[in-house]
C-alpha positions as CSV (number, residue, x, y, z in Angstrom):
1,M,130.3,74.6,120.6
2,S,129.3,77.3,123.2
3,I,129.2,76.2,127.0
4,F,126.5,77.3,128.7
5,S,123.8,76.0,131.0
6,L,121.4,74.3,131.8
7,K,118.8,73.7,134.9
8,M,119.3,69.4,135.3
9,E,118.2,69.1,138.8
10,I,119.6,64.7,139.2
11,A,118.5,63.3,142.2
12,D,119.9,59.0,143.0
13,N,116.9,57.5,144.4
14,R,116.7,56.8,147.3
15,H,114.2,53.9,146.9
16,Y,115.2,51.8,145.0
17,N,115.5,48.0,146.2
18,G,114.9,46.1,142.5
19,Q,111.3,45.0,143.3
20,L,110.0,43.4,140.4
21,S,106.0,43.7,139.6
22,S,104.9,41.4,137.9
23,L,102.6,43.5,135.3
24,F,105.1,44.1,132.4
25,T,106.8,40.9,132.5
26,I,108.4,39.4,129.4
27,D,105.4,37.3,129.1
28,E,102.9,39.9,129.4
29,A,104.8,42.2,126.5
30,E,104.7,39.6,124.0
31,K,100.8,39.3,123.9
32,A,101.0,42.7,123.0
33,R,103.4,42.2,120.5
34,A,101.0,39.5,119.2
35,F,98.2,41.3,119.1
36,H,99.8,44.8,117.3
37,Q,101.4,42.2,114.4
38,K,98.0,41.7,113.8
39,V,97.1,45.3,113.0
40,E,97.4,46.4,109.3
41,G,100.0,48.2,108.4
42,Y,101.9,47.4,111.1
43,Q,105.8,47.7,111.1
44,P,108.5,47.8,113.6
45,T,109.6,51.5,114.1
46,P,112.9,52.6,113.4
47,L,115.6,52.0,116.2
48,Q,118.0,54.1,115.0
49,S,122.5,54.4,115.7
50,L,123.2,58.2,116.4
51,D,127.4,57.3,116.7
52,C,128.8,60.7,115.7
53,L,126.5,61.8,118.4
54,A,127.6,58.7,121.0
55,K,132.0,59.4,120.1
56,E,130.8,63.8,120.8
57,I,129.6,63.2,124.0
58,G,131.9,60.1,125.0
59,V,129.6,57.4,125.4
60,G,129.8,53.4,123.1
61,K,126.5,53.8,121.7
62,I,123.1,55.9,121.8
63,L,119.8,53.6,120.4
64,V,116.6,56.0,119.1
65,K,113.6,54.1,119.8
66,D,112.7,55.9,116.5
67,E,108.6,55.8,117.3
68,S,107.1,59.5,114.7
69,H,107.1,55.7,112.4
70,R,104.3,54.7,114.4
71,F,101.4,53.2,112.0
72,D,100.4,56.7,111.1
73,L,100.3,58.7,114.1
74,C,103.6,60.0,114.7
75,A,104.1,58.9,118.2
76,F,103.6,55.6,120.4
77,K,100.2,56.1,122.0
78,M,98.6,54.1,119.9
79,L,100.5,51.1,121.5
80,G,98.7,52.0,124.8
81,G,95.2,52.7,123.3
82,A,95.0,50.6,121.2
83,Y,95.5,47.1,123.2
84,A,93.0,48.4,125.9
85,I,90.3,49.1,123.6
86,A,90.9,45.7,122.2
87,R,91.2,44.2,125.5
88,L,88.2,45.5,127.2
89,L,86.6,44.8,124.1
90,C,87.3,40.7,124.5
91,D,86.0,41.2,128.0
92,E,83.0,42.6,126.6
93,Y,81.7,40.3,124.1
94,Q,83.9,36.9,125.7
95,L,86.3,36.7,123.9
96,D,90.6,35.2,123.6
97,I,93.0,38.5,122.4
98,N,95.1,35.9,120.9
99,A,92.6,35.9,118.1
100,F,91.3,39.6,117.8
101,D,90.9,41.5,114.6
102,F,89.8,44.4,114.1
103,D,87.7,43.7,110.8
104,T,85.3,41.0,112.4
105,L,84.8,42.5,115.3
106,K,84.0,45.5,113.3
107,N,81.1,43.9,111.7
108,D,80.0,41.7,115.1
109,I,79.2,44.6,117.1
110,K,75.7,45.5,117.4
111,E,75.9,48.7,119.8
112,K,77.8,51.6,119.1
113,M,80.1,52.5,122.2
114,T,81.8,55.5,123.3
115,F,84.9,55.5,124.2
116,A,85.6,58.7,126.2
117,T,89.7,59.9,127.3
118,A,91.8,63.5,128.6
119,T,95.0,63.7,125.7
120,D,97.5,66.0,125.5
121,G,97.1,65.2,122.0
122,N,98.8,61.3,121.5
123,H,97.2,59.2,123.7
124,G,93.7,61.4,122.7
125,R,94.6,60.4,118.2
126,G,95.5,56.7,119.4
127,V,92.0,56.0,121.0
128,A,90.0,58.0,118.8
129,W,92.1,55.6,115.7
130,A,91.0,52.7,117.4
131,A,87.7,52.9,117.5
132,N,87.3,55.3,113.7
133,K,88.7,51.0,113.1
134,L,86.4,49.7,115.2
135,G,83.4,51.1,113.8
136,Q,82.6,53.1,117.4
137,N,82.6,57.2,118.7
138,A,85.7,58.3,120.8
139,V,85.3,61.6,122.6
140,V,88.1,63.0,123.7
141,Y,89.4,65.8,125.8
142,M,92.0,67.6,125.6
143,P,93.7,70.6,128.3
144,K,93.5,74.3,127.7
145,G,96.3,75.3,125.3
146,A,96.4,72.4,123.0
147,A,98.1,72.5,118.9
148,D,95.3,73.2,116.7
149,E,97.3,70.5,114.9
150,R,97.0,68.1,117.8
151,V,93.0,68.7,117.8
152,K,92.3,68.5,113.6
153,N,93.9,65.4,113.8
154,I,92.4,63.9,116.2
155,R,89.3,65.1,115.0
156,A,89.4,63.9,111.4
157,L,89.5,60.2,112.9
158,G,85.9,61.1,113.6
159,A,86.6,61.7,117.4
160,E,84.4,64.5,119.7
161,C,87.0,66.8,120.5
162,I,87.0,69.1,123.3
163,V,89.5,71.4,124.5
164,T,89.0,72.7,128.3
165,D,90.2,75.9,130.1
166,M,91.6,72.9,132.6
167,N,94.9,71.8,132.8
168,Y,95.5,68.2,131.7
169,D,95.0,66.4,136.2
170,D,91.4,68.5,135.8
171,T,90.7,68.1,131.9
172,V,91.1,64.2,133.6
173,R,88.1,64.4,136.1
174,L,86.3,65.9,133.8
175,A,86.0,63.1,131.5
176,I,85.9,60.7,134.5
177,K,82.4,62.8,135.5
178,T,80.5,63.5,131.9
179,A,81.8,59.4,131.1
180,E,79.6,58.0,133.6
181,E,77.0,60.1,133.9
182,S,77.0,59.4,129.9
183,G,77.6,55.4,130.7
184,W,81.2,55.8,128.4
185,K,83.6,53.7,128.2
186,V,86.7,55.3,130.0
187,V,89.6,54.7,127.7
188,Q,93.3,56.4,130.3
189,D,96.5,55.6,130.8
190,T,96.3,56.7,134.6
191,A,94.8,54.5,137.0
192,W,92.8,55.8,140.8
193,E,90.8,53.7,143.2
194,G,88.2,51.0,141.6
195,Y,89.8,51.6,138.1
196,T,93.6,49.8,137.3
197,K,92.8,47.6,134.5
198,I,92.2,49.2,131.9
199,P,95.2,51.6,132.2
200,T,97.2,48.1,132.9
201,W,96.5,47.1,129.7
202,I,97.6,51.1,128.3
203,M,101.2,50.3,130.1
204,Q,101.4,46.4,128.4
205,G,100.2,48.1,125.0
206,Y,103.5,50.8,125.6
207,T,106.1,47.1,126.0
208,T,105.9,46.7,122.0
209,L,107.9,49.4,121.1
210,A,110.3,48.0,124.2
211,A,110.1,44.5,122.4
212,E,110.6,45.9,119.0
213,A,114.1,47.8,120.1
214,V,115.6,44.7,122.7
215,D,115.3,42.6,118.8
216,Q,116.5,45.1,116.4
217,M,119.9,46.0,119.1
218,K,121.3,42.6,117.7
219,I,121.4,44.1,114.0
220,H,123.8,46.6,116.0
221,A,125.6,44.0,117.8
222,V,124.3,45.4,121.0
223,A,124.1,42.9,124.0
224,K,122.3,45.0,126.3
225,P,121.7,49.2,126.7
226,T,123.6,50.5,129.6
227,H,121.5,53.0,130.6
228,V,117.4,53.3,129.5
229,F,117.2,57.2,129.2
230,L,113.3,57.7,129.8
231,Q,110.6,60.5,129.8
232,A,107.8,60.4,132.1
233,G,104.3,62.1,132.5
234,V,102.4,60.4,134.7
235,G,105.0,57.4,134.4
236,A,102.8,55.2,132.2
237,L,105.2,54.8,130.2
238,A,108.2,54.5,132.3
239,G,107.1,52.2,134.2
240,G,106.1,49.9,131.4
241,V,109.1,49.8,129.6
242,L,111.2,49.7,132.4
243,G,109.0,46.9,134.0
244,Y,109.7,44.9,130.9
245,L,113.1,46.1,130.9
246,C,113.9,44.6,134.0
247,D,112.3,41.4,133.9
248,L,114.6,40.9,131.2
249,Y,118.0,42.5,132.3
250,G,117.6,42.6,136.0
251,A,116.7,45.9,137.7
252,E,120.3,45.9,139.5
253,N,121.9,45.4,135.5
254,L,120.5,49.0,134.4
255,H,121.3,52.3,135.1
256,S,117.8,54.0,134.0
257,V,117.2,57.4,134.2
258,I,113.5,59.0,134.4
259,I,113.3,62.5,133.1
260,E,110.1,65.0,132.9
261,P,110.1,68.8,133.2
262,D,110.4,71.2,136.0
263,Q,107.3,72.7,135.7
264,A,105.3,69.1,136.4
265,D,108.3,67.0,137.7
266,C,105.4,64.8,140.6
267,I,108.3,61.9,139.5
268,Y,111.2,63.9,140.6
269,R,109.2,65.4,144.1
270,S,108.1,62.0,144.5
271,G,111.1,59.9,144.3
272,I,112.8,62.7,146.3
273,S,110.2,62.3,149.3
274,A,111.2,60.9,152.8
275,D,108.9,58.4,152.3
276,G,108.5,57.2,149.2
277,G,104.8,57.8,149.0
278,M,103.2,59.6,145.6
279,V,104.1,64.0,145.4
280,N,101.4,65.5,143.8
281,V,102.2,69.2,141.6
282,G,99.3,71.4,141.3
283,G,99.1,75.1,138.7
284,D,98.3,75.5,135.0
285,M,102.7,73.2,134.5
286,A,103.7,75.5,131.7
287,T,106.0,73.4,130.0
288,I,106.5,73.3,126.2
289,M,106.8,69.1,126.9
290,V,103.1,69.4,126.4
291,G,102.3,65.2,126.4
292,L,104.7,65.6,130.0
293,A,102.6,67.9,131.8
294,C,100.7,66.4,134.1
295,G,101.0,66.7,137.7
296,E,99.6,63.1,139.7
297,P,101.5,59.7,139.5
298,N,100.3,56.7,138.0
299,P,100.1,54.5,140.6
300,L,100.0,51.1,138.9
301,G,103.8,52.7,137.1
302,W,105.1,54.8,140.1
303,P,105.5,51.2,142.6
304,V,107.8,50.3,139.3
305,L,110.0,53.6,139.1
306,R,110.6,54.2,142.6
307,D,111.9,50.5,143.4
308,C,113.8,49.7,139.7
309,A,114.8,53.6,138.9
310,T,118.0,54.3,139.4
311,Q,117.7,58.0,138.9
312,F,115.4,61.3,138.3
313,V,116.0,64.3,136.5
314,S,113.8,67.4,136.4
315,C,114.9,69.8,133.8
316,Q,114.1,72.6,132.0
317,D,112.4,73.3,129.0
318,S,115.4,74.2,126.8
319,V,116.5,70.4,127.8
320,A,113.6,68.9,125.6
321,A,114.6,72.2,122.6
322,L,118.2,70.7,122.8
323,G,117.4,67.5,122.3
324,M,114.7,68.8,119.0
325,R,117.2,70.7,116.7
326,V,120.3,67.7,118.5
327,L,118.3,65.3,116.8
328,G,116.7,67.3,113.9
329,N,120.7,67.7,112.1
330,P,122.3,65.4,113.2
331,L,126.0,65.2,113.2
332,G,128.1,63.6,110.6
333,D,126.0,60.8,108.9
334,D,123.7,59.8,111.8
335,P,120.7,59.6,111.5
336,R,117.7,62.6,110.8
337,V,114.9,61.9,113.4
338,I,112.3,64.8,114.2
339,S,111.2,64.3,117.3
340,G,108.8,66.5,119.2
341,E,109.5,68.4,122.6
342,S,108.4,65.7,124.5
343,G,110.3,63.1,122.3
344,A,113.6,64.6,122.5
345,V,114.2,65.2,125.8
346,G,116.6,62.4,126.6
347,A,119.0,63.0,123.7
348,G,118.7,67.2,125.0
349,L,119.7,65.6,128.3
350,L,122.9,63.8,127.2
351,V,123.9,66.9,125.3
352,A,123.4,69.4,128.1
353,A,125.0,67.1,130.5
354,H,128.5,67.1,127.8
355,Y,128.7,70.8,127.4
356,H,128.0,71.4,131.1
357,P,130.5,73.3,132.9
358,D,129.8,70.5,135.9
359,R,130.1,68.3,132.6
360,E,132.9,65.7,134.2
361,A,130.8,65.7,137.5
362,L,126.7,65.5,135.6
363,M,127.8,62.0,133.4
364,A,129.6,60.7,136.7
365,K,126.6,60.6,138.5
366,M,124.8,59.5,135.8
367,G,127.6,56.7,135.6
368,L,127.9,57.4,131.2
369,N,131.8,56.3,130.3
370,K,133.4,55.4,126.7
371,Y,131.6,51.5,127.4
372,S,128.0,52.9,127.9
373,V,124.5,51.9,125.7
374,V,122.3,54.3,126.7
375,L,118.4,53.4,125.0
376,L,116.1,56.5,124.5
377,I,112.7,56.9,123.3
378,N,111.7,59.3,120.7
379,T,107.8,59.2,121.8
380,E,106.7,61.6,118.9
381,G,107.3,63.8,115.3
382,D,106.4,67.4,115.3
383,T,102.6,66.1,115.9
384,D,102.3,70.4,116.5
385,P,104.4,71.1,113.1
386,V,104.4,75.1,114.2
387,H,105.7,74.6,117.3
388,Y,108.9,72.6,115.9
389,R,109.2,75.1,113.4
390,E,109.7,77.5,116.1
391,V,112.2,75.4,118.6
392,V,113.9,73.8,115.4
393,W,114.2,77.2,112.9
394,Q,113.6,80.1,115.2
395,G,115.1,79.3,118.1
396,K,112.6,79.6,120.4
397,H,113.7,78.1,124.0
398,P,117.6,79.0,123.4
399,T,120.4,77.2,125.3
400,L,123.1,80.2,125.4
């Protein structure tokens, strides 16, 4: 492969102190996983081992948790939305989450509720799916530029889907305002003053995929990963999964890298800030990684990332495009992984660092060597198949 140079800013976490959160523990993860295991059609998503790619890059193991197989939704987001809605209804009807049953509750709910959310696609689809399973209503707001396929998938589940002329963060504010005026329940994966319970449940729901991966590593003769690469939008997935893994392994025993698009790198900017405070990013945030196009950190996830993440990375879209092509066109007998723009950036970072002119320095900075075991999360499949083909077939966002 030709040598190429991709823009990647890798910053050590100046605020790391290894302080664990009490919200995203092993116990909370097992509670969420027990709920998901009772959902009809539940199966753990695959943990794929890319041994040929690992050999090419010069690390010991690359493991990819492939959420493109999560139910029939092609993304991980329903883990949070469904769990939060179940917990919300348990609160509403004084039920035990351990005894929650979709079909029973669907028949017992006397008055329909409406769940409202803002989304770049996958979270809204998860909320719509859960509402549909319970015979409830969902109203989903999407930012400008939303892909037609993502809109269609949400509407196919019976939800109302409204595409705005705003960016993601302003769309969130519109959804909140409209829900408050209409008496709807907001199911959003970020938090603000007075709204923390539901986003906490959403983040705890995400930990199911990490708990599955920990069990599945045994099949690959892996005791624990040395590294985890986590992509971040508002930081809900990254905060929940990192919190669980640090509770399990200890923050000091895991090299964690948080990755964002350079057009929406609020977590990166927060990580390099002088005081460790949250830093917002405004504007259109025009990145192909639409699931990560968020300019305001989740105040529940940020403390976990601030205290426990090892490094923050801000990278250009070409890094994600490279990851999509690498995962979709594997080396040797590695399994093929269909990964969308937001799902592929971890793999893209690994390969981009390996082929970069400053390879030795980049690999050393991330602590990568022949003994490293790297866990990646493919958060989505080709949820926008038109753009997926433009990148993988037609070479959009080239890396050379």
